[in-house]
CSV table of C-alpha atoms in Angstrom, one decimal:
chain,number,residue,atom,x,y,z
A,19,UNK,CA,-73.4,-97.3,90.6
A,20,UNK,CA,-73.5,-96.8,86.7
A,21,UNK,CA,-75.0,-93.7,85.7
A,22,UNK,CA,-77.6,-93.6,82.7
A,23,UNK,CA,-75.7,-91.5,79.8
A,24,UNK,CA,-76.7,-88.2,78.8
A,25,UNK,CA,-77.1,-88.9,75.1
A,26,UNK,CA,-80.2,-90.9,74.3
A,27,UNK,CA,-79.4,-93.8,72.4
A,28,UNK,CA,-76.5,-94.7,70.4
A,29,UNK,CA,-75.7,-96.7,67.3
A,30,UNK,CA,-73.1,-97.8,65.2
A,31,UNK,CA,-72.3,-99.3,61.8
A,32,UNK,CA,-70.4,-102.2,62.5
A,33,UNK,CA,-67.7,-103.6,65.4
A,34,UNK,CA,-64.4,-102.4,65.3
A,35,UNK,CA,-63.0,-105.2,63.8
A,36,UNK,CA,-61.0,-106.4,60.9
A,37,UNK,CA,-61.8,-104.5,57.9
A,38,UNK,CA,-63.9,-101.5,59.0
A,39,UNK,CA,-60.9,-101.5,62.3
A,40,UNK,CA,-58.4,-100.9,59.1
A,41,UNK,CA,-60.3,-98.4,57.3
A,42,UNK,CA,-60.9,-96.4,60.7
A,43,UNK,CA,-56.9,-96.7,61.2
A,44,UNK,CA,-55.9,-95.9,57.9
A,45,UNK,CA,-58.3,-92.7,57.4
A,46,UNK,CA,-58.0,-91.4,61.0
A,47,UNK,CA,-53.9,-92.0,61.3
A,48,UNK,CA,-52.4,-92.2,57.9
A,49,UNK,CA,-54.3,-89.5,56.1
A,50,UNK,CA,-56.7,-91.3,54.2
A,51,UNK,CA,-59.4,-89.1,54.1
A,52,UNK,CA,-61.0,-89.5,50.8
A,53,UNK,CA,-62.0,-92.6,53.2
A,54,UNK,CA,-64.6,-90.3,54.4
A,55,UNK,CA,-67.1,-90.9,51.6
A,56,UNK,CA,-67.6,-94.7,51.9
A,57,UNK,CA,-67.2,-94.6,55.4
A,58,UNK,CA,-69.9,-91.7,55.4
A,59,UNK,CA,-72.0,-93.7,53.4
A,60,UNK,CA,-72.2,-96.5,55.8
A,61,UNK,CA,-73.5,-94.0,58.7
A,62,UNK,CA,-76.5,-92.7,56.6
A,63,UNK,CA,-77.1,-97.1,56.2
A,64,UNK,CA,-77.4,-96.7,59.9
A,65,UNK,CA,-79.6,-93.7,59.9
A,66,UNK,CA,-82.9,-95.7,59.8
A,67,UNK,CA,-82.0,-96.7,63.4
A,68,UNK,CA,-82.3,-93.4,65.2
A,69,UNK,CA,-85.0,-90.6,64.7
A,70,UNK,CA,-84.6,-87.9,62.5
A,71,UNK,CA,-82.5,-85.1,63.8
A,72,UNK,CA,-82.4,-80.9,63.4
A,73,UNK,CA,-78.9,-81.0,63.4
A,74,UNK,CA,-76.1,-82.7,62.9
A,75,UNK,CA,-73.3,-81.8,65.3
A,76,UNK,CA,-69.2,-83.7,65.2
A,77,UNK,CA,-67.2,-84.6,67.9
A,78,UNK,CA,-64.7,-81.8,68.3
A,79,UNK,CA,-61.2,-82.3,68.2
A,80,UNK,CA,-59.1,-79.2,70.4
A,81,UNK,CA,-57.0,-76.7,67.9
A,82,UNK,CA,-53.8,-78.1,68.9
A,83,UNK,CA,-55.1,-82.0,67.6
A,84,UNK,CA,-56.5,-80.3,64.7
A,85,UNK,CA,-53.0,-78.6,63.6
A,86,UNK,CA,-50.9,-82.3,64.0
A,87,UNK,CA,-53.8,-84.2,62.6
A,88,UNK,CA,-54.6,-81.5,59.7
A,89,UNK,CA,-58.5,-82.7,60.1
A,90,UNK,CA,-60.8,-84.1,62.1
A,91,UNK,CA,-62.4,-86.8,61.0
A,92,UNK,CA,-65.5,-86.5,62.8
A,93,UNK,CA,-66.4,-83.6,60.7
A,94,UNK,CA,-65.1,-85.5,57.4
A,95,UNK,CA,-67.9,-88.3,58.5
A,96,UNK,CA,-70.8,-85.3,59.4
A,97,UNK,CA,-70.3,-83.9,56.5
A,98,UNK,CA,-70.6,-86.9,54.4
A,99,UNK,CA,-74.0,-87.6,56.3
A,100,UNK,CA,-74.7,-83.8,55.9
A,101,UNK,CA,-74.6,-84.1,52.3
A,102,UNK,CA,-76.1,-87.1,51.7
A,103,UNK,CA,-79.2,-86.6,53.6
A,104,UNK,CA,-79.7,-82.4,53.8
A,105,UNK,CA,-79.5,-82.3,57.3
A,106,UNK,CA,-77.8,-79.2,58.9
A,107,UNK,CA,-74.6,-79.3,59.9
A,108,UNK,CA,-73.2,-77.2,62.8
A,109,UNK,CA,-68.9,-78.1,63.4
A,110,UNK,CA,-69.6,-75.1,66.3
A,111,UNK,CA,-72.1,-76.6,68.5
A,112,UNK,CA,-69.3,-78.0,70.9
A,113,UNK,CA,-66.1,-77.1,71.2
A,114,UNK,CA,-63.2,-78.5,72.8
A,115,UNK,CA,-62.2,-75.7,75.4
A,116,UNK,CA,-59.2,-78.2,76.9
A,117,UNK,CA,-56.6,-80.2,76.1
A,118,UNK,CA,-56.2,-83.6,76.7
A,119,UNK,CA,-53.9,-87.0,75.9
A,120,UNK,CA,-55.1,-89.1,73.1
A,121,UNK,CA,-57.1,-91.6,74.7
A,122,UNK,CA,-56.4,-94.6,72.4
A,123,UNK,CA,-54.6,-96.9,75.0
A,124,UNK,CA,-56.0,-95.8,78.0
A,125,UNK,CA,-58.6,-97.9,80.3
A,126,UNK,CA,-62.1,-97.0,81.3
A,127,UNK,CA,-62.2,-95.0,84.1
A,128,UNK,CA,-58.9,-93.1,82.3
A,129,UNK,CA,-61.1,-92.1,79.5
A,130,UNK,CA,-63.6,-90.9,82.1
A,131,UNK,CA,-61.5,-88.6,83.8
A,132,UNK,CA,-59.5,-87.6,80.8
A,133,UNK,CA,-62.4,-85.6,79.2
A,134,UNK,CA,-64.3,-84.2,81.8
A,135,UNK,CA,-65.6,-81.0,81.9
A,136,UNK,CA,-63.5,-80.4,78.4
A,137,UNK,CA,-65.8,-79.8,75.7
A,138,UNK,CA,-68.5,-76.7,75.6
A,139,UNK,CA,-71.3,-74.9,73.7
A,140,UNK,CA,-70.1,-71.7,73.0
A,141,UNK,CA,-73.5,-70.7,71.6
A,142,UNK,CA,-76.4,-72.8,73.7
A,143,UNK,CA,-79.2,-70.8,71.2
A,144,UNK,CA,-77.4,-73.3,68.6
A,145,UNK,CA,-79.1,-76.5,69.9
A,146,UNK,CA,-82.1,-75.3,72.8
A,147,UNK,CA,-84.9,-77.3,71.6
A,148,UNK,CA,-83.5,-79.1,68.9
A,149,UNK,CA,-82.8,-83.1,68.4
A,150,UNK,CA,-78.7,-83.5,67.9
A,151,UNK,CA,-77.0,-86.0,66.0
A,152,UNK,CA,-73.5,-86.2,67.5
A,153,UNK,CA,-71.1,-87.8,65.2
A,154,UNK,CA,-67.8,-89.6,65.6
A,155,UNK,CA,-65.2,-92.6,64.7
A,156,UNK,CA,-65.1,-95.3,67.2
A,157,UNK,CA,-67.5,-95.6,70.3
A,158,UNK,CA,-65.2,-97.5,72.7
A,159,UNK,CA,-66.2,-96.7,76.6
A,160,UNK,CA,-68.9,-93.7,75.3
A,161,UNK,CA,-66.6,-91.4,77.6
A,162,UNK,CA,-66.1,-89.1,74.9
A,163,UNK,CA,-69.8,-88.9,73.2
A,164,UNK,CA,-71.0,-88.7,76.9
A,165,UNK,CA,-69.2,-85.6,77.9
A,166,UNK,CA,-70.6,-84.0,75.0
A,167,UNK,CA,-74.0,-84.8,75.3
A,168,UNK,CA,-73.7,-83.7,79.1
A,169,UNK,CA,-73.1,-80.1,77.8
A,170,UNK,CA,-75.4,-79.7,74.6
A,171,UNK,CA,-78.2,-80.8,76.9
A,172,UNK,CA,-77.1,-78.7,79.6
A,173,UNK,CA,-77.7,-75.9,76.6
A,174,UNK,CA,-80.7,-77.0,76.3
A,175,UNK,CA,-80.7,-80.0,73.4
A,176,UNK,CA,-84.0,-82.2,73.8
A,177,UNK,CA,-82.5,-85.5,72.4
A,178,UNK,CA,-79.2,-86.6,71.3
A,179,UNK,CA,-78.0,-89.3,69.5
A,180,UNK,CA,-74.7,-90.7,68.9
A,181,UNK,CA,-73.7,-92.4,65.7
A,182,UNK,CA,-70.4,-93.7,64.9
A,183,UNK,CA,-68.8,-95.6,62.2
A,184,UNK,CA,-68.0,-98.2,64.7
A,185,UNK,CA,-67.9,-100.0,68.2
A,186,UNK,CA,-65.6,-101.8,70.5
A,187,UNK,CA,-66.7,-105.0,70.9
């Protein structure tokens, strides 16, 4: 039986499709991160569609993805929306304690199993009481933005949202 997901809603600017699937590519894979600003600016269009947050908080990439990629682009995108709107922006709130496969051609259920029980909130006073926006690329199965909404509300988060610059259709 399907589960209801620990974040509380979740939105994104477009379908992961043709243009937007390019930029995505392009920004996450070939370096292109001044790609951040436009694609930024198209989260704070989506804003509007979720309530106002206390804090906005990326998907975490683990140390080891971090030194091959040389950024991660979930914090590129937070802290386009960071900017643009004055909301807070914590890049600690969840951490990626393990390491696991990239998860771009595996199926469902991989995805699942792949990041359980990796990501963690290193300091849970951080985000007790407060509403989360949860920030990253590409919602495809929710796997990933689930996980980390599982442990910032274990931590005590009241509401999280995901937003993300766009969706599997």
């Amino acid at each position: 039986e399907a589960r209801p997901p620990a974040y509380d809603r979740a939105a994104a600017a477009g379908p992961f499709e043709g243009v937007l699937a390019d930029a995505i590519t392009l920004f996450k894979y070939r370096h292109k991160t001044g790609l951040a600003r436009p694609l930024g600016a198209l989260l704070v269009g989506r804003l509007t569609a979720l309530p106002r947050p206390d804090l906005i908080v990326p998907v975490p990439l683990h140390p080891r993805r971090l030194r091959e990629r040389e950024f991660n682009q979930s914090l590129l995108l937070a802290r386009e929306v960071s900017q643009a709107t004055g909301l807070p922006l914590d890049y600690r709130a969840v951490v990626r304690a393990g390491w696991t496969p990239p998860q771009v051609e595996m199926s469902g259920a991989d995805r699942l199993t792949n990041v359980r029980g990796v990501f963690a909130v290193p300091d849970p006073s951080a985000v007790a009481e407060r509403r989360l926006l949860l920030i990253d690329d590409v919602f495809t199965t929710g796997a990933t933005v689930n996980e980390c909404a599982k442990v910032l509300r274990r931590a005590g988060a009241t509401d999280v949202s995901v937003l993300t610059v766009a969706r599997t259709v």
